[in-house]
Coordinates of N, CA and C in Angstrom, one line a residue:
X1 N 0.7 -1.1 -0.1 CA 0.1 0.1 0.2 C 0.9 1.2 0.0
X2 N 0.4 2.2 -0.8 CA 1.0 3.6 -0.6 C 0.9 4.2 0.7
X3 N 1.7 5.1 0.9 CA 1.5 6.1 1.9 C 0.1 6.7 2.3
X4 N -0.5 7.0 1.3 CA -1.9 7.5 1.4 C -2.8 6.6 1.3
X5 N -2.5 5.3 0.9 CA -3.5 4.5 1.4 C -3.5 4.0 2.7
X6 N -2.4 4.0 3.5 CA -2.4 3.8 4.7 C -2.9 5.1 5.6
X7 N -2.6 6.2 5.4 CA -3.4 7.4 5.9 C -4.7 7.1 5.9
X8 N -5.0 7.3 4.8 CA -6.7 6.9 4.8 C -7.2 5.6 5.6
X9 N -6.5 4.5 5.8 CA -7.1 3.4 6.3 C -7.1 3.5 7.4
X10 N -5.9 4.1 8.3 CA -6.0 4.4 9.6 C -6.2 5.5 10.3
X11 N -6.7 6.7 9.3 CA -7.4 8.0 9.9 C -8.7 7.7 10.8
X12 N -8.8 8.6 11.6 CA -10.1 8.6 12.7 C -10.4 9.7 12.9
X13 N -11.5 10.3 13.0 CA -11.9 11.7 13.4 C -11.3 12.2 14.4
X14 N -11.6 11.2 15.7 CA -11.3 11.5 17.1 C -11.4 10.3 17.8
X15 N -11.1 10.4 19.4 CA -11.0 9.3 20.1 C -9.7 8.8 20.5
X16 N -9.6 7.7 20.9 CA -8.2 6.9 21.8 C -8.3 5.9 20.9
X17 N -7.1 5.8 20.1 CA -6.5 4.5 19.4 C -5.1 3.9 20.2
X18 N -5.3 2.5 20.5 CA -4.3 1.8 21.3 C -3.3 1.5 20.1
X19 N -1.8 1.6 20.3 CA -1.1 1.1 19.3 C -0.2 0.0 20.2
X20 N -0.5 -1.3 19.9 CA 0.6 -2.5 20.5 C 0.9 -3.5 19.7
X21 N 2.3 -4.3 19.9 CA 2.9 -5.1 19.2 C 3.0 -6.5 20.5
X22 N 2.5 -7.6 19.7 CA 2.7 -8.7 20.5 C 3.1 -9.9 19.7
X23 N 3.9 -10.7 20.6 CA 4.0 -12.1 19.7 C 2.9 -13.1 19.7
X24 N 2.9 -13.8 18.9 CA 2.1 -14.8 18.5 C 1.3 -15.4 19.5
X25 N 2.1 -15.8 20.7 CA 1.7 -16.5 22.1 C 1.2 -15.2 23.0
X26 N 1.2 -14.1 22.6 CA 0.3 -12.9 23.5 C 1.3 -12.0 24.7
X27 N 3.1 -12.4 24.0 CA 3.8 -11.4 25.1 C 3.9 -10.1 24.4
X28 N 4.1 -9.4 25.1 CA 4.1 -7.7 25.0 C 5.3 -7.4 25.1
X29 N 6.6 -8.0 25.3 CA 7.5 -7.6 25.1 C 8.9 -8.6 25.0
X30 N 9.7 -8.4 25.1 CA 11.0 -9.3 25.0 C 12.1 -9.0 25.6
X31 N 12.6 -9.5 26.9 CA 13.8 -9.2 27.7 C 13.1 -7.6 28.1
X32 N 11.9 -7.3 28.5 CA 11.4 -6.5 29.2 C 11.1 -5.4 28.3
X33 N 11.3 -5.0 26.8 CA 11.3 -4.2 26.1 C 10.2 -4.4 24.8
X34 N 9.3 -3.8 24.4 CA 8.8 -4.1 23.1 C 9.5 -4.2 21.6
X35 N 10.9 -3.3 21.7 CA 11.3 -3.5 20.8 C 12.2 -4.6 20.4
X36 N 11.7 -5.9 21.0 CA 12.3 -7.0 20.7 C 11.5 -7.9 19.6
X37 N 10.2 -7.2 19.8 CA 9.3 -7.9 18.8 C 9.1 -6.7 17.8
X38 N 9.6 -5.9 17.3 CA 9.4 -5.0 16.4 C 10.3 -5.2 15.2
X39 N 9.8 -4.7 14.0 CA 9.8 -4.8 12.7 C 9.7 -3.4 11.9
X40 N 10.3 -3.6 10.6 CA 9.7 -2.3 9.9 C 8.5 -2.0 9.8
X41 N 7.8 -2.9 9.5 CA 6.4 -2.6 9.5 C 5.5 -2.1 10.8
X42 N 6.1 -2.7 11.7 CA 5.3 -2.4 13.1 C 5.7 -0.7 13.1
X43 N 7.2 -0.5 13.0 CA 7.5 1.0 13.2 C 6.7 1.7 12.1
X44 N 6.5 1.1 10.8 CA 5.8 2.2 10.2 C 4.4 2.3 10.6
X45 N 3.6 1.7 11.3 CA 2.5 1.7 11.9 C 2.1 2.5 13.0
X46 N 3.6 2.5 14.0 CA 3.8 3.1 15.0 C 3.9 4.5 14.8
X47 N 5.0 4.9 13.7 CA 5.1 6.1 13.4 C 4.0 6.7 12.7
X48 N 2.8 6.0 11.9 CA 1.8 6.6 11.4 C 0.7 7.1 12.6
X49 N 0.7 6.3 13.3 CA -0.3 6.4 14.7 C 0.1 7.8 15.2
X50 N 1.1 8.4 15.3 CA 1.8 9.6 16.0 C 1.6 10.6 14.8
X51 N 1.5 10.2 13.6 CA 1.5 11.4 12.4 C 0.1 11.6 12.4
X52 N -0.9 10.9 13.0 CA -2.4 11.0 12.9 C -2.9 11.9 14.3
X53 N -2.0 11.5 15.2 CA -2.9 11.8 16.8 C -2.3 13.5 16.7
X54 N -2.9 13.8 17.9 CA -2.7 15.4 18.6 C -1.9 15.1 19.6
X55 N -2.1 13.9 20.3 CA -1.1 13.6 21.8 C -1.0 12.2 21.7
X56 N 0.2 11.7 22.2 CA 0.4 10.7 22.8 C 0.2 10.3 24.4
X57 N -0.2 9.2 24.5 CA -0.8 8.9 25.7 C 0.2 7.7 26.3
X58 N 0.8 7.8 27.2 CA 1.5 6.7 27.7 C 1.7 6.8 29.4
X59 N 1.8 5.6 29.6 CA 2.2 5.2 31.5 C 3.5 5.7 31.7
X60 N 4.0 6.0 33.0 CA 5.1 6.3 33.5 C 6.2 5.2 33.2
X61 N 5.5 3.9 33.8 CA 6.1 2.8 34.0 C 6.9 2.4 32.2
X62 N 6.1 2.8 31.3 CA 6.5 2.6 30.0 C 7.6 3.5 29.7
X63 N 7.6 4.9 30.2 CA 8.5 5.7 29.6 C 10.1 5.4 30.2
X64 N 9.9 5.1 31.5 CA 11.1 4.3 32.4 C 11.7 3.5 31.6
X65 N 10.8 2.3 31.4 CA 11.2 1.0 30.7 C 11.6 1.3 29.2
X66 N 11.0 1.9 28.4 CA 11.4 2.0 27.3 C 12.6 3.3 26.8
X67 N 12.9 4.1 27.8 CA 13.6 5.2 27.7 C 13.1 6.2 26.9
X68 N 11.8 6.6 26.6 CA 11.2 7.8 26.1 C 11.6 9.0 26.2
X69 N 11.9 9.3 24.6 CA 12.1 10.8 24.5 C 11.0 11.4 24.1
X70 N 11.1 12.9 24.3 CA 10.4 14.1 23.8 C 10.0 13.7 22.2
X71 N 9.0 14.6 21.9 CA 8.6 14.6 20.5 C 9.4 15.6 19.6
X72 N 10.3 14.9 18.6 CA 11.4 15.9 17.9 C 10.8 15.7 16.3
X73 N 9.8 16.1 16.0 CA 9.4 16.0 14.5 C 9.2 17.3 13.9
X74 N 9.0 17.5 12.3 CA 8.6 18.7 12.1 C 7.2 19.3 12.3
X75 N 6.2 18.2 13.1 CA 5.1 18.5 13.7 C 4.9 18.0 15.2
X76 N 5.8 18.6 15.7 CA 5.9 18.2 17.4 C 4.8 18.1 18.1
X77 N 4.4 16.8 18.3 CA 3.0 16.7 19.2 C 3.5 16.3 20.7
X78 N 2.7 16.7 21.4 CA 3.0 16.5 23.1 C 2.8 15.0 23.4
X79 N 3.5 14.8 24.4 CA 3.7 13.3 25.2 C 3.1 13.3 26.2
X80 N 1.9 12.9 26.6 CA 1.3 12.9 27.9 C 1.3 11.9 28.5
X81 N 1.8 11.8 30.0 CA 2.5 10.6 30.7 C 1.9 10.5 31.8
X82 N 0.8 9.4 32.1 CA 0.3 9.4 33.2 C 0.8 8.5 34.4
X83 N 0.7 9.2 35.5 CA 1.8 8.7 36.7 C 0.8 8.9 37.9
X84 N 0.3 7.9 38.8 CA -0.3 8.4 40.1 C 1.0 8.0 41.1
X85 N 2.0 7.9 41.1 CA 2.8 7.8 42.1 C 4.1 8.6 42.0
X86 N 4.0 9.6 41.0 CA 4.9 10.5 41.2 C 6.6 10.0 40.8
X87 N 6.6 9.0 40.1 CA 7.9 8.4 39.3 C 8.9 8.9 38.7
X88 N 8.2 9.9 38.0 CA 9.2 10.9 37.0 C 10.0 12.0 37.4
X89 N 11.2 11.9 37.1 CA 12.2 13.1 37.6 C 12.8 14.4 36.5
X90 N 13.0 15.1 36.5 CA 13.5 16.2 35.6 C 14.6 15.8 34.6
X91 N 15.2 14.9 34.9 CA 17.0 14.5 34.1 C 16.1 13.6 33.2
X92 N 15.1 13.2 32.8 CA 14.6 11.9 31.9 C 14.5 12.7 30.9
X93 N 15.3 11.8 29.5 CA 15.3 12.4 28.1 C 14.0 13.1 27.7
X94 N 12.8 12.2 28.1 CA 11.3 12.6 27.9 C 11.3 14.3 27.9
X95 N 12.1 14.7 29.2 CA 11.8 16.1 29.7 C 13.1 16.9 28.9
X96 N 14.3 16.6 28.9 CA 15.6 16.7 28.4 C 16.0 16.9 26.9
X97 N 15.1 16.1 26.1 CA 15.1 16.1 24.7 C 13.8 16.0 23.9
X98 N 13.5 16.9 24.2 CA 12.0 17.3 23.4 C 12.1 18.9 22.5
X99 N 10.9 18.6 21.6 CA 10.9 20.0 20.9 C 9.6 20.5 21.3
X100 N 8.9 20.0 22.2 CA 7.7 20.3 22.9 C 7.4 20.1 24.4
X101 N 7.2 21.0 25.3 CA 7.0 20.1 26.6 C 6.0 19.1 26.6
X102 N 6.5 17.9 27.6 CA 5.5 16.8 27.7 C 4.5 17.6 29.0
X103 N 3.1 16.5 28.8 CA 2.4 16.9 29.7 C 2.2 15.6 30.7
X104 N 2.1 16.3 32.0 CA 2.1 15.1 33.0 C 0.9 15.0 33.4
X105 N 0.0 14.0 33.6 CA -1.3 13.7 34.2 C -1.0 13.0 35.5
X106 N -1.6 13.7 36.3 CA -1.6 12.8 37.6 C -2.4 12.8 38.5
X107 N -2.5 12.9 40.1 CA -4.0 12.9 40.8 C -3.1 13.5 42.1
X108 N -4.1 14.2 43.0 CA -3.8 14.9 43.9 C -2.8 14.6 45.1
X109 N -2.8 13.1 45.0 CA -2.2 12.6 46.2 C -0.8 12.3 45.7
X110 N -0.4 12.3 44.6 CA 0.9 12.0 44.0 C 2.0 13.3 44.6
X111 N 3.1 12.7 44.6 CA 4.2 13.7 45.0 C 5.1 13.9 43.9
X112 N 4.9 15.0 43.2 CA 5.8 15.3 42.0 C 6.7 16.0 42.3
X113 N 8.0 16.0 42.1 CA 9.1 17.0 41.8 C 8.7 18.1 41.0
X114 N 9.4 19.2 40.8 CA 8.9 20.2 40.0 C 9.9 19.8 38.4
X115 N 8.6 19.7 37.4 CA 8.8 19.5 36.1 C 8.8 20.3 35.0
X116 N 9.8 20.4 34.1 CA 9.6 20.9 32.9 C 8.6 20.6 31.8
X117 N 7.1 20.8 32.6 CA 6.0 19.9 31.8 C 4.5 20.8 32.1
X118 N 3.8 20.9 31.1 CA 2.3 21.0 31.8 C 1.7 20.1 32.6
X119 N 1.6 20.2 34.0 CA 0.7 19.3 35.0 C -1.1 19.2 34.8
X120 N -1.8 18.2 34.8 CA -2.8 17.8 35.1 C -3.3 17.4 35.9
X121 N -3.7 18.0 36.9 CA -4.4 16.8 38.2 C -5.8 16.5 37.7
X122 N -5.8 15.0 37.8 CA -7.2 14.7 37.4 C -7.4 13.8 38.4
X123 N -8.4 13.7 39.5 CA -8.4 12.6 40.6 C -7.7 13.2 41.7
X124 N -8.3 12.3 42.7 CA -7.8 12.6 44.4 C -6.6 11.9 44.7
X125 N -6.8 10.3 44.8 CA -5.7 9.3 45.2 C -5.5 8.1 43.9
X126 N -6.0 8.3 42.7 CA -5.7 7.8 41.6 C -6.3 8.5 40.4
X127 N -5.5 8.2 39.1 CA -5.7 9.5 37.9 C -7.4 8.7 37.5
X128 N -7.9 10.1 37.4 CA -9.3 9.9 36.7 C -9.2 9.9 35.1
X129 N -9.3 8.7 34.4 CA -8.9 8.6 33.4 C -10.2 9.6 32.3
X130 N -11.2 9.3 32.6 CA -11.9 9.9 31.8 C -11.9 11.4 32.0
X131 N -11.4 12.2 32.8 CA -11.4 13.3 33.3 C -10.1 13.8 32.6
X132 N -9.1 13.1 32.4 CA -7.9 13.0 31.8 C -8.0 13.1 30.2
X133 N -8.8 12.3 29.8 CA -9.1 12.6 28.5 C -9.9 13.5 28.1
X134 N -10.7 14.3 29.1 CA -11.6 15.4 28.8 C -10.9 16.7 28.8
X135 N -9.6 16.7 29.7 CA -8.8 17.7 29.8 C -7.7 17.7 28.5
X136 N -7.5 16.5 27.7 CA -6.6 16.9 26.6 C -7.6 17.4 25.7
X137 N -9.0 16.9 25.6 CA -9.7 17.5 24.4 C -10.3 18.8 24.6
X138 N -10.2 19.3 26.0 CA -10.1 21.1 26.3 C -9.2 21.8 25.9
X139 N -8.3 20.9 25.7 CA -6.7 21.7 24.9 C -6.4 21.6 23.4
X140 N -7.5 20.9 23.0 CA -7.7 20.7 21.4 C -7.1 19.3 20.9
X141 N -6.6 18.6 21.9 CA -6.1 17.3 21.8 C -7.0 16.3 21.5
X142 N -7.8 15.9 20.7 CA -8.8 15.1 20.6 C -8.2 13.9 19.7
X143 N -7.5 13.5 19.1 CA -7.0 12.3 18.3 C -5.6 11.8 19.6
X144 N -6.2 10.8 20.4 CA -5.3 10.3 21.3 C -4.5 8.9 20.8
X145 N -3.0 8.7 20.5 CA -2.4 7.6 20.3 C -1.9 6.8 21.8
X146 N -2.9 6.1 22.0 CA -2.1 5.2 23.3 C -1.0 4.3 23.1
X147 N 0.0 4.4 23.8 CA 1.1 3.6 23.6 C 1.7 2.6 24.5
X148 N 1.0 2.9 25.4 CA 1.2 1.9 26.5 C 1.3 2.6 28.1
X149 N 1.6 1.5 29.1 CA 1.9 0.4 28.8 C 0.7 -0.6 29.1
X150 N 0.6 -1.9 29.2 CA -0.5 -2.9 29.6 C -1.4 -2.5 30.6
X151 N -0.9 -1.8 31.7 CA -1.7 -1.5 32.9 C -2.7 -0.3 32.7
X152 N -2.1 0.9 31.9 CA -2.8 1.9 31.4 C -4.0 1.8 30.4
X153 N -3.6 0.6 29.6 CA -4.3 0.1 28.6 C -5.5 -0.6 29.3
X154 N -5.3 -1.5 30.1 CA -6.5 -2.1 30.8 C -7.2 -1.3 31.5
X155 N -6.5 -0.1 32.2 CA -7.4 0.8 32.9 C -8.5 1.5 31.4
X156 N -7.7 2.0 30.7 CA -8.3 2.7 29.5 C -9.5 1.7 29.0
X157 N -9.7 0.9 28.9 CA -10.7 -0.3 28.3 C -11.6 -0.5 29.3
X158 N -11.1 -0.6 30.7 CA -12.2 -0.6 31.3 C -13.0 0.8 32.0
X159 N -12.3 1.8 31.6 CA -13.2 3.2 31.7 C -14.0 3.3 30.4
X160 N -13.9 2.4 29.5 CA -14.5 2.6 28.1 C -14.1 3.7 27.3
X161 N -13.2 3.7 27.4 CA -12.4 5.0 26.8 C -11.6 4.6 25.3
X162 N -11.3 3.5 24.9 CA -10.6 3.2 23.7 C -11.6 2.8 22.7
X163 N -11.3 3.6 21.6 CA -11.9 3.5 20.4 C -11.7 2.5 19.3
X164 N -10.1 2.2 19.4 CA -9.8 1.3 18.2 C -8.7 0.8 18.7
X165 N -7.8 -0.2 18.0 CA -6.8 -1.0 18.3 C -5.8 -1.2 17.3
X166 N -5.0 -0.7 17.1 CA -3.7 -1.2 16.2 C -2.9 -2.2 16.6
X167 N -3.0 -3.6 16.2 CA -2.1 -4.6 17.1 C -1.5 -5.2 15.6
X168 N 0.1 -5.1 16.0 CA 0.8 -5.9 15.1 C 1.1 -7.1 15.9
X169 N 1.3 -8.3 15.1 CA 1.4 -9.6 15.4 C 2.7 -10.2 15.2
X170 N 4.1 -10.1 15.7 CA 5.4 -10.4 15.4 C 5.3 -12.1 15.4
X171 N 5.9 -12.4 14.4 CA 5.7 -14.3 14.0 C 7.0 -14.6 14.9
X172 N 6.7 -14.7 16.4 CA 7.5 -15.1 17.1 C 6.9 -15.7 18.2
X173 N 7.6 -16.5 19.2 CA 7.1 -17.5 20.1 C 7.8 -16.9 21.6
X174 N 7.2 -15.8 22.3 CA 8.0 -15.3 23.5 C 8.1 -15.8 24.7
X175 N 8.2 -17.0 24.9 CA 7.7 -17.9 26.0 C 8.4 -16.8 27.4
X176 N 7.7 -16.6 28.6 CA 8.2 -16.0 29.7 C 7.1 -15.5 30.5
X177 N 7.4 -14.2 31.2 CA 6.8 -13.9 32.2 C 6.3 -12.8 31.8
X178 N 6.4 -12.0 30.5 CA 5.8 -10.7 30.1 C 4.5 -10.8 30.1
X179 N 3.7 -9.6 30.1 CA 2.3 -9.6 30.6 C 1.7 -9.4 29.1
X180 N 0.4 -9.3 29.0 CA -0.3 -9.3 27.9 C -0.5 -7.7 27.6
X181 N -0.9 -7.6 26.3 CA -1.0 -6.3 26.1 C -1.9 -5.2 27.1
X182 N -3.0 -5.8 27.6 CA -3.7 -5.1 28.4 C -4.0 -5.9 29.7
X183 N -3.5 -5.5 30.8 CA -3.7 -6.3 32.2 C -4.6 -5.2 33.2
X184 N -5.3 -5.9 34.0 CA -5.9 -5.0 35.2 C -7.1 -5.9 35.7
X185 N -8.2 -5.6 36.5 CA -9.3 -6.0 36.7 C -9.9 -6.6 35.9
X186 N -10.8 -7.8 36.3 CA -11.8 -8.2 35.2 C -12.8 -7.4 34.8
X187 N -13.1 -7.1 33.5 CA -14.1 -5.9 33.1 C -14.9 -6.9 32.1
X188 N -16.1 -6.6 31.8 CA -16.7 -7.1 30.9 C -16.1 -7.1 29.3
X189 N -16.0 -8.1 28.7 CA -15.5 -7.9 27.4 C -15.8 -7.0 26.5
X190 N -14.9 -6.3 25.8 CA -15.3 -5.1 24.9 C -15.6 -5.7 23.3
X191 N -16.3 -5.7 22.8 CA -17.0 -6.3 21.4 C -16.0 -5.6 20.3
X192 N -15.4 -5.9 19.4 CA -14.6 -5.1 18.3 C -15.0 -6.0 17.0
X193 N -14.7 -5.0 16.2 CA -15.0 -5.3 14.9 C -13.4 -5.2 14.0
X194 N -13.2 -6.0 13.1 CA -12.1 -6.2 12.3 C -12.2 -5.4 11.2
X195 N -11.6 -4.3 11.4 CA -11.7 -3.2 10.3 C -10.7 -3.3 9.1
X196 N -9.3 -4.3 9.5 CA -8.3 -4.0 8.0 C -7.3 -5.2 8.7
X197 N -6.9 -6.0 7.5 CA -5.7 -6.8 7.7 C -4.8 -6.5 6.8
X198 N -3.3 -6.4 7.2 CA -2.5 -6.3 6.3 C -1.5 -7.2 6.6
X199 N -0.6 -7.6 5.4 CA 0.3 -8.7 6.0 C 1.8 -8.2 5.3
X200 N 2.9 -8.1 6.2 CA 4.3 -7.7 5.7 C 4.8 -8.4 6.0
X201 N 5.5 -9.6 4.7 CA 6.1 -10.8 5.0 C 5.4 -11.7 5.9
X202 N 6.0 -12.1 6.9 CA 5.4 -12.7 8.2 C 4.5 -12.2 9.1
X203 N 4.7 -10.9 9.1 CA 4.1 -10.0 10.2 C 2.5 -9.5 9.9
X204 N 1.8 -9.7 11.0 CA 0.1 -9.3 10.5 C 0.1 -7.7 11.4
X205 N -0.9 -6.9 10.7 CA -1.0 -5.6 11.2 C -2.6 -5.7 11.1
X206 N -3.4 -5.7 12.2 CA -4.5 -5.7 12.4 C -5.3 -4.5 12.9
X207 N -6.0 -4.2 12.4 CA -6.8 -2.8 13.2 C -8.3 -3.0 13.4
X208 N -8.4 -3.0 14.6 CA -9.6 -3.4 15.1 C -10.5 -2.0 15.6
X209 N -11.9 -1.8 15.7 CA -12.5 -0.7 16.1 C -13.5 -1.0 17.3
X210 N -13.7 -0.6 18.0 CA -15.0 -0.8 19.2 C -16.1 -0.8 18.4
X211 N -17.3 -1.9 18.5 CA -18.5 -2.2 17.6 C -19.2 -1.2 18.2
X212 N -20.0 -0.2 17.2 CA -20.7 0.7 17.5 C -20.3 1.9 18.3
X213 N -18.8 2.0 18.1 CA -18.3 3.4 18.4 C -18.2 4.3 17.6
X214 N -18.4 5.5 17.8 CA -18.6 6.9 17.0 C -17.4 7.1 16.5

């Protein structure tokens, strides 16, 4: 497919789109990082997710594990980091290597150091995710690219906030203790419709939409 075809296929008017890669047996990482599952096709869809978004949403644990840097593109979009425990420090590459200040979404109970970021307080003892998404929308950030990690994805699903999922299936069996792409308390299953299937050699690129999602 051409780049134009991909943009048309993956575009959405608004909402939250999760972007994840997993092995065939459901592992979300190899040796603690998702990069071990990556491929050129996966990187293409990952970059496209950012290109089509207004903001990247990610959990603090993923920022630390994956060594996230800030946005450094011709159209730099902010990275919004969710933390309820105040685990971020100002010396992280997320803050020191970026073209646009990140957004930190936290709760009133968190103890955050001074950070070079816009801080949104959403919730008291835990982050109120519907309020967080609403606060992003109030800033004109309507298209959210959810990049991880599994606990944040699970919490977003439980809150009914995920509208679409771009899932790359890597042709690997990665047996181990890595988690699945969404973890958390048991919630009623969310019904999805398969919007598209692409193949790049042995890699499958799946796009799902929440059924009856506007």
